Amino acid sequence: MIDFSQVGFTYDGERFVLEGIDLSIGKGEFVCILGGNGSGKSTLAQHIDALLQPDEGTVTVNGWDTSDLTALYLIRSTAGLVFQNPDDQIVASIIENDVAFGPENLGVKPDELRKRVTAALAQVGLMGFEKRDTAALSGGQKQRVALAGVLAMEPQILVLDEATAMIDPRGRKGLMKICRKLNDAGMTIVMITHFMEEASQADRVVVLDRGRIVADGSPADVLVRAEELEHLHLDVPPAAKLAIELRRQGVPVSVSIDERALEDELCRLFSTR
């Protein structure tokens, strides 16, 4: 679905924000992109939706080259992008009008448009909110409206550029549940985040540092690399952090991101003593 081949990008013509990026994301994958501030995460996300085009190499989305201006409509109909701040994405004062904005601009007919708005609001848990004022919503509700606006365009790929950064833990948990449900239904998800509890639920984790990929693998493999993550100013999942500290104190446990697995291992270990 998404392919980066030797991609390089610079904003000022001098310093590369992305350099030598080779990355392929298959249909139906759930991939989290991690990295510290300035690592190139958001720049990479905007290449998927063709908001940016590479200075070097190529990016293709579902086979279309993002540098091909004639393919922009197809690419942006295929890949939907949700930004960090929902206020940057909400364009109407009434929820149903905001959700309808994207598909309406794609030329969706009125009867189909109403169905899409209803379905999208149901997907994000906002049924019955159609006539509400967007300005009166909480941060988490606004982010759900922004997500509904993207889902109403029926994309095959959903890109979330730190979409949970400005909402509370409850809101993050709810948004993550929606993303998992969408992925289970076959949607390709690319989530830019710095929250380890989100990354741990992905199928795959890619770590960026100064515009380059420095790690790519399963959460169980990547998120236990404490020294590497700390060097990049990234947290280690709580279970892994506790396991590492226990090992330092001489407790022979496995380092894992799974809290239940660590709990079971500790129970077995101390029940035999």
PDB file of C-alpha atoms in Angstrom:
ATOM      1  CA  MET A   1       0.000   0.000   0.000  1.00  0.00           C
ATOM      2  CA  ILE A   2       2.809   2.438   0.890  1.00  0.00           C
ATOM      3  CA  ASP A   3       6.378   2.349  -0.376  1.00  0.00           C
ATOM      4  CA  PHE A   4       9.262   4.737   0.353  1.00  0.00           C
ATOM      5  CA  SER A   5      12.328   4.111  -1.808  1.00  0.00           C
ATOM      6  CA  GLN A   6      15.539   5.972  -0.887  1.00  0.00           C
ATOM      7  CA  VAL A   7      13.493   9.035   0.084  1.00  0.00           C
ATOM      8  CA  GLY A   8      15.206  12.280   1.000  1.00  0.00           C
ATOM      9  CA  PHE A   9      13.495  15.554   1.862  1.00  0.00           C
ATOM     10  CA  THR A  10      14.651  19.019   2.898  1.00  0.00           C
ATOM     11  CA  TYR A  11      12.643  22.130   3.763  1.00  0.00           C
ATOM     12  CA  ASP A  12      15.483  24.600   3.219  1.00  0.00           C
ATOM     13  CA  GLY A  13      17.463  22.941   0.433  1.00  0.00           C
ATOM     14  CA  GLU A  14      20.346  22.200   2.797  1.00  0.00           C
ATOM     15  CA  ARG A  15      19.530  20.025   5.821  1.00  0.00           C
ATOM     16  CA  PHE A  16      17.784  16.735   5.136  1.00  0.00           C
ATOM     17  CA  VAL A  17      14.817  16.077   7.430  1.00  0.00           C
ATOM     18  CA  LEU A  18      14.406  12.620   5.852  1.00  0.00           C
ATOM     19  CA  GLU A  19      17.370  10.802   4.366  1.00  0.00           C
ATOM     20  CA  GLY A  20      17.684   7.387   2.741  1.00  0.00           C
ATOM     21  CA  ILE A  21      14.237   6.214   3.868  1.00  0.00           C
ATOM     22  CA  ASP A  22      13.317   2.725   2.667  1.00  0.00           C
ATOM     23  CA  LEU A  23       9.976   1.644   4.098  1.00  0.00           C
ATOM     24  CA  SER A  24       7.197  -0.599   2.841  1.00  0.00           C
ATOM     25  CA  ILE A  25       3.825  -0.905   4.598  1.00  0.00           C
ATOM     26  CA  GLY A  26       1.473  -3.626   3.452  1.00  0.00           C
ATOM     27  CA  LYS A  27      -2.297  -3.635   3.180  1.00  0.00           C
ATOM     28  CA  GLY A  28      -3.966  -4.109   6.563  1.00  0.00           C
ATOM     29  CA  GLU A  29      -0.842  -3.431   8.663  1.00  0.00           C
ATOM     30  CA  PHE A  30      -0.947  -1.353  11.849  1.00  0.00           C
ATOM     31  CA  VAL A  31       2.366   0.510  12.045  1.00  0.00           C
ATOM     32  CA  CYS A  32       3.481   2.966  14.725  1.00  0.00           C
ATOM     33  CA  ILE A  33       6.203   5.497  13.891  1.00  0.00           C
ATOM     34  CA  LEU A  34       8.234   6.600  16.927  1.00  0.00           C
ATOM     35  CA  GLY A  35      10.954   9.198  17.312  1.00  0.00           C
ATOM     36  CA  GLY A  36      12.034  12.195  19.326  1.00  0.00           C
ATOM     37  CA  ASN A  37      11.302  15.816  18.436  1.00  0.00           C
ATOM     38  CA  GLY A  38      12.783  16.678  15.056  1.00  0.00           C
ATOM     39  CA  SER A  39      13.209  13.053  14.012  1.00  0.00           C
ATOM     40  CA  GLY A  40      11.074  13.493  10.868  1.00  0.00           C
ATOM     41  CA  LYS A  41       7.895  11.677  11.959  1.00  0.00           C
ATOM     42  CA  SER A  42       5.384  14.307  10.832  1.00  0.00           C
ATOM     43  CA  THR A  43       7.322  14.951   7.632  1.00  0.00           C
ATOM     44  CA  LEU A  44       7.100  11.261   6.810  1.00  0.00           C
ATOM     45  CA  ALA A  45       3.352  11.237   7.540  1.00  0.00           C
ATOM     46  CA  GLN A  46       2.734  14.142   5.171  1.00  0.00           C
ATOM     47  CA  HIS A  47       4.557  12.303   2.376  1.00  0.00           C
ATOM     48  CA  ILE A  48       1.964   9.504   2.580  1.00  0.00           C
ATOM     49  CA  ASP A  49      -0.885  11.936   1.878  1.00  0.00           C
ATOM     50  CA  ALA A  50       1.192  13.738  -0.799  1.00  0.00           C
ATOM     51  CA  LEU A  51       1.114  17.009   1.148  1.00  0.00           C
ATOM     52  CA  LEU A  52       4.887  16.856   0.656  1.00  0.00           C
ATOM     53  CA  GLN A  53       6.837  15.306  -2.215  1.00  0.00           C
ATOM     54  CA  PRO A  54      10.363  13.899  -1.854  1.00  0.00           C
ATOM     55  CA  ASP A  55      13.428  15.741  -3.130  1.00  0.00           C
ATOM     56  CA  GLU A  56      15.124  12.383  -3.625  1.00  0.00           C
ATOM     57  CA  GLY A  57      13.699   8.910  -4.239  1.00  0.00           C
ATOM     58  CA  THR A  58      10.036   8.034  -4.634  1.00  0.00           C
ATOM     59  CA  VAL A  59       6.925   7.520  -2.520  1.00  0.00           C
ATOM     60  CA  THR A  60       4.087   5.434  -3.921  1.00  0.00           C
ATOM     61  CA  VAL A  61       0.646   4.935  -2.383  1.00  0.00           C
ATOM     62  CA  ASN A  62      -1.355   2.027  -3.775  1.00  0.00           C
ATOM     63  CA  GLY A  63       0.930   2.156  -6.817  1.00  0.00           C
ATOM     64  CA  TRP A  64       0.558   5.890  -7.501  1.00  0.00           C
ATOM     65  CA  ASP A  65       3.638   8.118  -7.387  1.00  0.00           C
ATOM     66  CA  THR A  66       3.016  11.041  -5.005  1.00  0.00           C
ATOM     67  CA  SER A  67       5.054  13.326  -7.285  1.00  0.00           C
ATOM     68  CA  ASP A  68       2.543  12.767 -10.090  1.00  0.00           C
ATOM     69  CA  LEU A  69       0.161  15.724  -9.836  1.00  0.00           C
ATOM     70  CA  THR A  70      -2.471  13.881 -11.874  1.00  0.00           C
ATOM     71  CA  ALA A  71      -2.611  11.188  -9.158  1.00  0.00           C
ATOM     72  CA  LEU A  72      -3.168  13.522  -6.160  1.00  0.00           C
ATOM     73  CA  TYR A  73      -6.945  13.055  -6.150  1.00  0.00           C
ATOM     74  CA  LEU A  74      -6.580   9.262  -6.119  1.00  0.00           C
ATOM     75  CA  ILE A  75      -3.887   9.333  -3.442  1.00  0.00           C
ATOM     76  CA  ARG A  76      -5.821  11.657  -1.127  1.00  0.00           C
ATOM     77  CA  SER A  77      -8.969   9.597  -1.649  1.00  0.00           C
ATOM     78  CA  THR A  78      -6.981   6.532  -0.579  1.00  0.00           C
ATOM     79  CA  ALA A  79      -4.990   7.952   2.353  1.00  0.00           C
ATOM     80  CA  GLY A  80      -6.682  10.072   5.032  1.00  0.00           C
ATOM     81  CA  LEU A  81      -4.625  12.172   7.451  1.00  0.00           C
ATOM     82  CA  VAL A  82      -5.666  13.207  10.985  1.00  0.00           C
ATOM     83  CA  PHE A  83      -3.566  16.004  12.480  1.00  0.00           C
ATOM     84  CA  GLN A  84      -2.372  16.575  16.043  1.00  0.00           C
ATOM     85  CA  ASN A  85      -4.645  19.547  16.732  1.00  0.00           C
ATOM     86  CA  PRO A  86      -8.278  18.916  15.722  1.00  0.00           C
ATOM     87  CA  ASP A  87      -8.907  22.675  15.541  1.00  0.00           C
ATOM     88  CA  ASP A  88      -6.604  22.717  12.502  1.00  0.00           C
ATOM     89  CA  GLN A  89      -8.894  20.230  10.768  1.00  0.00           C
ATOM     90  CA  ILE A  90     -12.428  21.204  11.801  1.00  0.00           C
ATOM     91  CA  VAL A  91     -13.878  23.632   9.261  1.00  0.00           C
ATOM     92  CA  ALA A  92     -17.595  23.895  10.135  1.00  0.00           C
ATOM     93  CA  SER A  93     -19.512  24.999  13.238  1.00  0.00           C
ATOM     94  CA  ILE A  94     -21.965  22.054  13.142  1.00  0.00           C
ATOM     95  CA  ILE A  95     -20.672  18.486  13.412  1.00  0.00           C
ATOM     96  CA  GLU A  96     -22.592  16.941  10.521  1.00  0.00           C
ATOM     97  CA  ASN A  97     -21.495  19.750   8.197  1.00  0.00           C
ATOM     98  CA  ASP A  98     -17.874  19.281   9.198  1.00  0.00           C
ATOM     99  CA  VAL A  99     -17.957  15.513   8.652  1.00  0.00           C
ATOM    100  CA  ALA A 100     -19.628  16.052   5.279  1.00  0.00           C
ATOM    101  CA  PHE A 101     -17.025  18.558   4.082  1.00  0.00           C
ATOM    102  CA  GLY A 102     -14.453  16.048   2.773  1.00  0.00           C
ATOM    103  CA  PRO A 103     -16.721  13.639   0.879  1.00  0.00           C
ATOM    104  CA  GLU A 104     -18.776  16.564  -0.451  1.00  0.00           C
ATOM    105  CA  ASN A 105     -15.605  17.947  -2.041  1.00  0.00           C
ATOM    106  CA  LEU A 106     -14.979  14.530  -3.553  1.00  0.00           C
ATOM    107  CA  GLY A 107     -18.306  14.880  -5.362  1.00  0.00           C
ATOM    108  CA  VAL A 108     -20.310  12.393  -3.295  1.00  0.00           C
ATOM    109  CA  LYS A 109     -24.037  12.692  -4.018  1.00  0.00           C
ATOM    110  CA  PRO A 110     -26.416  13.938  -1.248  1.00  0.00           C
ATOM    111  CA  ASP A 111     -28.082  10.589  -0.443  1.00  0.00           C
ATOM    112  CA  GLU A 112     -24.739   8.805  -0.221  1.00  0.00           C
ATOM    113  CA  LEU A 113     -23.288  11.757   1.700  1.00  0.00           C
ATOM    114  CA  ARG A 114     -25.901  11.440   4.456  1.00  0.00           C
ATOM    115  CA  LYS A 115     -25.195   7.710   4.762  1.00  0.00           C
ATOM    116  CA  ARG A 116     -21.455   8.337   5.033  1.00  0.00           C
ATOM    117  CA  VAL A 117     -21.852  11.021   7.698  1.00  0.00           C
ATOM    118  CA  THR A 118     -24.107   8.768   9.777  1.00  0.00           C
ATOM    119  CA  ALA A 119     -21.777   5.781   9.392  1.00  0.00           C
ATOM    120  CA  ALA A 120     -18.645   7.800  10.224  1.00  0.00           C
ATOM    121  CA  LEU A 121     -20.162   9.278  13.382  1.00  0.00           C
ATOM    122  CA  ALA A 122     -21.246   5.794  14.449  1.00  0.00           C
ATOM    123  CA  GLN A 123     -17.697   4.501  13.933  1.00  0.00           C
ATOM    124  CA  VAL A 124     -16.271   7.113  16.300  1.00  0.00           C
ATOM    125  CA  GLY A 125     -19.052   6.835  18.892  1.00  0.00           C
ATOM    126  CA  LEU A 126     -20.766  10.162  18.193  1.00  0.00           C
ATOM    127  CA  MET A 127     -24.203   9.037  17.036  1.00  0.00           C
ATOM    128  CA  GLY A 128     -26.755  11.694  17.980  1.00  0.00           C
ATOM    129  CA  PHE A 129     -24.178  14.491  17.918  1.00  0.00           C
ATOM    130  CA  GLU A 130     -24.985  15.567  14.346  1.00  0.00           C
ATOM    131  CA  LYS A 131     -26.460  19.005  15.254  1.00  0.00           C
ATOM    132  CA  ARG A 132     -24.003  19.851  18.028  1.00  0.00           C
ATOM    133  CA  ASP A 133     -21.716  22.867  17.858  1.00  0.00           C
ATOM    134  CA  THR A 134     -18.103  21.819  17.253  1.00  0.00           C
ATOM    135  CA  ALA A 135     -16.811  24.659  19.446  1.00  0.00           C
ATOM    136  CA  ALA A 136     -18.617  23.215  22.495  1.00  0.00           C
ATOM    137  CA  LEU A 137     -16.894  19.815  22.314  1.00  0.00           C
ATOM    138  CA  SER A 138     -14.093  18.491  24.506  1.00  0.00           C
ATOM    139  CA  GLY A 139     -10.649  17.903  23.000  1.00  0.00           C
ATOM    140  CA  GLY A 140     -11.292  14.189  22.699  1.00  0.00           C
ATOM    141  CA  GLN A 141     -14.671  14.732  21.046  1.00  0.00           C
ATOM    142  CA  LYS A 142     -13.152  17.210  18.583  1.00  0.00           C
ATOM    143  CA  GLN A 143     -10.529  14.656  17.626  1.00  0.00           C
ATOM    144  CA  ARG A 144     -13.272  12.109  17.022  1.00  0.00           C
ATOM    145  CA  VAL A 145     -15.053  14.588  14.754  1.00  0.00           C
ATOM    146  CA  ALA A 146     -11.820  15.158  12.826  1.00  0.00           C
ATOM    147  CA  LEU A 147     -11.419  11.389  12.499  1.00  0.00           C
ATOM    148  CA  ALA A 148     -15.046  11.007  11.369  1.00  0.00           C
ATOM    149  CA  GLY A 149     -14.440  13.604   8.668  1.00  0.00           C
ATOM    150  CA  VAL A 150     -11.605  11.474   7.302  1.00  0.00           C
ATOM    151  CA  LEU A 151     -13.532   8.197   7.625  1.00  0.00           C
ATOM    152  CA  ALA A 152     -16.464   9.687   5.691  1.00  0.00           C
ATOM    153  CA  MET A 153     -14.154   9.820   2.666  1.00  0.00           C
ATOM    154  CA  GLU A 154     -13.789   6.019   3.006  1.00  0.00           C
ATOM    155  CA  PRO A 155      -9.981   5.841   2.812  1.00  0.00           C
ATOM    156  CA  GLN A 156      -8.068   2.576   2.647  1.00  0.00           C
ATOM    157  CA  ILE A 157      -5.216   4.077   4.680  1.00  0.00           C
ATOM    158  CA  LEU A 158      -5.555   6.104   7.887  1.00  0.00           C
ATOM    159  CA  VAL A 159      -2.566   8.211   8.972  1.00  0.00           C
ATOM    160  CA  LEU A 160      -2.681   9.722  12.466  1.00  0.00           C
ATOM    161  CA  ASP A 161      -0.025  12.390  13.010  1.00  0.00           C
ATOM    162  CA  GLU A 162       0.222  12.471  16.836  1.00  0.00           C
ATOM    163  CA  ALA A 163      -3.575  12.630  16.878  1.00  0.00           C
ATOM    164  CA  THR A 164      -3.685  11.600  20.554  1.00  0.00           C
ATOM    165  CA  ALA A 165      -1.100  14.125  21.791  1.00  0.00           C
ATOM    166  CA  MET A 166      -3.580  16.786  22.901  1.00  0.00           C
ATOM    167  CA  ILE A 167      -6.241  14.611  24.543  1.00  0.00           C
ATOM    168  CA  ASP A 168      -6.452  13.027  27.986  1.00  0.00           C
ATOM    169  CA  PRO A 169      -5.680   9.357  28.767  1.00  0.00           C
ATOM    170  CA  ARG A 170      -9.344   8.362  28.559  1.00  0.00           C
ATOM    171  CA  GLY A 171      -9.653  10.038  25.163  1.00  0.00           C
ATOM    172  CA  ARG A 172      -6.454   8.372  23.948  1.00  0.00           C
ATOM    173  CA  LYS A 173      -7.719   4.984  25.029  1.00  0.00           C
ATOM    174  CA  GLY A 174     -11.018   5.524  23.217  1.00  0.00           C
ATOM    175  CA  LEU A 175      -9.321   6.682  20.015  1.00  0.00           C
ATOM    176  CA  MET A 176      -6.944   3.728  20.125  1.00  0.00           C
ATOM    177  CA  LYS A 177      -9.907   1.350  20.484  1.00  0.00           C
ATOM    178  CA  ILE A 178     -11.469   2.871  17.354  1.00  0.00           C
ATOM    179  CA  CYS A 179      -8.206   2.463  15.434  1.00  0.00           C
ATOM    180  CA  ARG A 180      -7.881  -1.175  16.446  1.00  0.00           C
ATOM    181  CA  LYS A 181     -11.451  -1.842  15.310  1.00  0.00           C
ATOM    182  CA  LEU A 182     -10.800  -0.142  11.953  1.00  0.00           C
ATOM    183  CA  ASN A 183      -7.627  -2.163  11.511  1.00  0.00           C
ATOM    184  CA  ASP A 184      -9.420  -5.399  12.376  1.00  0.00           C
ATOM    185  CA  ALA A 185     -11.862  -4.532   9.567  1.00  0.00           C
ATOM    186  CA  GLY A 186      -8.926  -4.311   7.118  1.00  0.00           C
ATOM    187  CA  MET A 187      -7.879  -0.663   7.155  1.00  0.00           C
ATOM    188  CA  THR A 188      -4.152   0.122   6.978  1.00  0.00           C
ATOM    189  CA  ILE A 189      -3.168   2.299   9.963  1.00  0.00           C
ATOM    190  CA  VAL A 190      -0.030   4.425  10.274  1.00  0.00           C
ATOM    191  CA  MET A 191       0.137   6.072  13.699  1.00  0.00           C
ATOM    192  CA  ILE A 192       2.731   8.709  14.571  1.00  0.00           C
ATOM    193  CA  THR A 193       2.998   8.745  18.358  1.00  0.00           C
ATOM    194  CA  HIS A 194       5.275   9.043  21.358  1.00  0.00           C
ATOM    195  CA  PHE A 195       3.005   7.064  23.707  1.00  0.00           C
ATOM    196  CA  MET A 196       4.401   3.611  24.320  1.00  0.00           C
ATOM    197  CA  GLU A 197       1.042   2.127  25.310  1.00  0.00           C
ATOM    198  CA  GLU A 198      -0.142   2.923  21.775  1.00  0.00           C
ATOM    199  CA  ALA A 199       2.985   1.624  20.084  1.00  0.00           C
ATOM    200  CA  SER A 200       2.767  -1.618  22.047  1.00  0.00           C
ATOM    201  CA  GLN A 201      -0.618  -2.367  20.424  1.00  0.00           C
ATOM    202  CA  ALA A 202       0.660  -2.023  16.849  1.00  0.00           C
ATOM    203  CA  ASP A 203       1.711  -4.873  14.577  1.00  0.00           C
ATOM    204  CA  ARG A 204       5.002  -3.158  13.857  1.00  0.00           C
ATOM    205  CA  VAL A 205       7.102  -0.295  15.216  1.00  0.00           C
ATOM    206  CA  VAL A 206       9.429   1.910  13.161  1.00  0.00           C
ATOM    207  CA  VAL A 207      11.808   4.267  14.995  1.00  0.00           C
ATOM    208  CA  LEU A 208      13.225   7.422  13.382  1.00  0.00           C
ATOM    209  CA  ASP A 209      16.262   9.395  14.500  1.00  0.00           C
ATOM    210  CA  ARG A 210      17.434  12.515  12.656  1.00  0.00           C
ATOM    211  CA  GLY A 211      15.530  11.529   9.538  1.00  0.00           C
ATOM    212  CA  ARG A 212      16.743   7.945   9.331  1.00  0.00           C
ATOM    213  CA  ILE A 213      15.145   4.624  10.291  1.00  0.00           C
ATOM    214  CA  VAL A 214      17.093   3.152  13.206  1.00  0.00           C
ATOM    215  CA  ALA A 215      14.748   0.305  14.174  1.00  0.00           C
ATOM    216  CA  ASP A 216      11.944  -1.621  12.475  1.00  0.00           C
ATOM    217  CA  GLY A 217      10.273  -4.666  13.982  1.00  0.00           C
ATOM    218  CA  SER A 218       7.575  -6.003  16.267  1.00  0.00           C
ATOM    219  CA  PRO A 219       6.713  -4.069  19.454  1.00  0.00           C
ATOM    220  CA  ALA A 220       7.997  -7.001  21.512  1.00  0.00           C
ATOM    221  CA  ASP A 221      11.386  -6.681  19.814  1.00  0.00           C
ATOM    222  CA  VAL A 222      11.794  -2.905  19.495  1.00  0.00           C
ATOM    223  CA  LEU A 223      10.196  -1.557  22.678  1.00  0.00           C
ATOM    224  CA  VAL A 224      12.433  -3.495  25.066  1.00  0.00           C
ATOM    225  CA  ARG A 225      15.618  -1.822  23.772  1.00  0.00           C
ATOM    226  CA  ALA A 226      15.834   0.438  26.797  1.00  0.00           C
ATOM    227  CA  GLU A 227      19.234   2.017  26.180  1.00  0.00           C
ATOM    228  CA  GLU A 228      18.479   2.798  22.531  1.00  0.00           C
ATOM    229  CA  LEU A 229      15.082   4.291  23.351  1.00  0.00           C
ATOM    230  CA  GLU A 230      16.395   6.362  26.242  1.00  0.00           C
ATOM    231  CA  HIS A 231      19.167   7.704  23.985  1.00  0.00           C
ATOM    232  CA  LEU A 232      16.413   8.927  21.639  1.00  0.00           C
ATOM    233  CA  HIS A 233      14.490  10.458  24.592  1.00  0.00           C
ATOM    234  CA  LEU A 234      11.739   7.858  24.268  1.00  0.00           C
ATOM    235  CA  ASP A 235      10.131   6.029  27.173  1.00  0.00           C
ATOM    236  CA  VAL A 236      10.184   2.288  27.721  1.00  0.00           C
ATOM    237  CA  PRO A 237       6.790   0.585  28.265  1.00  0.00           C
ATOM    238  CA  PRO A 238       6.036   0.232  32.008  1.00  0.00           C
ATOM    239  CA  ALA A 239       6.247  -3.577  32.032  1.00  0.00           C
ATOM    240  CA  ALA A 240       9.637  -3.552  30.312  1.00  0.00           C
ATOM    241  CA  LYS A 241      10.922  -0.799  32.605  1.00  0.00           C
ATOM    242  CA  LEU A 242       9.880  -2.771  35.700  1.00  0.00           C
ATOM    243  CA  ALA A 243      11.374  -6.002  34.352  1.00  0.00           C
ATOM    244  CA  ILE A 244      14.707  -4.286  33.642  1.00  0.00           C
ATOM    245  CA  GLU A 245      14.824  -2.885  37.169  1.00  0.00           C
ATOM    246  CA  LEU A 246      13.952  -6.288  38.667  1.00  0.00           C
ATOM    247  CA  ARG A 247      16.774  -7.880  36.695  1.00  0.00           C
ATOM    248  CA  ARG A 248      19.159  -5.259  38.074  1.00  0.00           C
ATOM    249  CA  GLN A 249      18.069  -6.344  41.553  1.00  0.00           C
ATOM    250  CA  GLY A 250      18.784  -9.978  40.722  1.00  0.00           C
ATOM    251  CA  VAL A 251      15.259 -11.158  39.931  1.00  0.00           C
ATOM    252  CA  PRO A 252      15.496 -13.476  36.872  1.00  0.00           C
ATOM    253  CA  VAL A 253      12.509 -12.291  34.815  1.00  0.00           C
ATOM    254  CA  SER A 254      12.133 -11.857  31.064  1.00  0.00           C
ATOM    255  CA  VAL A 255      12.001  -8.348  29.648  1.00  0.00           C
ATOM    256  CA  SER A 256       8.608  -7.964  28.010  1.00  0.00           C
ATOM    257  CA  ILE A 257       6.090  -5.259  27.108  1.00  0.00           C
ATOM    258  CA  ASP A 258       3.241  -7.480  28.325  1.00  0.00           C
ATOM    259  CA  GLU A 259       2.196  -6.582  31.890  1.00  0.00           C
ATOM    260  CA  ARG A 260       0.111  -9.732  32.325  1.00  0.00           C
ATOM    261  CA  ALA A 261       3.018 -11.931  31.176  1.00  0.00           C
ATOM    262  CA  LEU A 262       5.329 -10.245  33.704  1.00  0.00           C
ATOM    263  CA  GLU A 263       2.742 -10.664  36.450  1.00  0.00           C
ATOM    264  CA  ASP A 264       2.321 -14.380  35.652  1.00  0.00           C
ATOM    265  CA  GLU A 265       6.094 -14.894  35.581  1.00  0.00           C
ATOM    266  CA  LEU A 266       6.534 -13.242  38.974  1.00  0.00           C
ATOM    267  CA  CYS A 267       3.714 -15.328  40.441  1.00  0.00           C
ATOM    268  CA  ARG A 268       5.314 -18.552  39.166  1.00  0.00           C
ATOM    269  CA  LEU A 269       8.748 -17.467  40.340  1.00  0.00           C
ATOM    270  CA  PHE A 270       7.766 -16.617  43.918  1.00  0.00           C
ATOM    271  CA  SER A 271       5.250 -19.431  44.323  1.00  0.00           C
ATOM    272  CA  THR A 272       8.116 -21.937  43.996  1.00  0.00           C
ATOM    273  CA  ARG A 273      10.155 -20.335  46.729  1.00  0.00           C
TER     274      ARG A 273
END
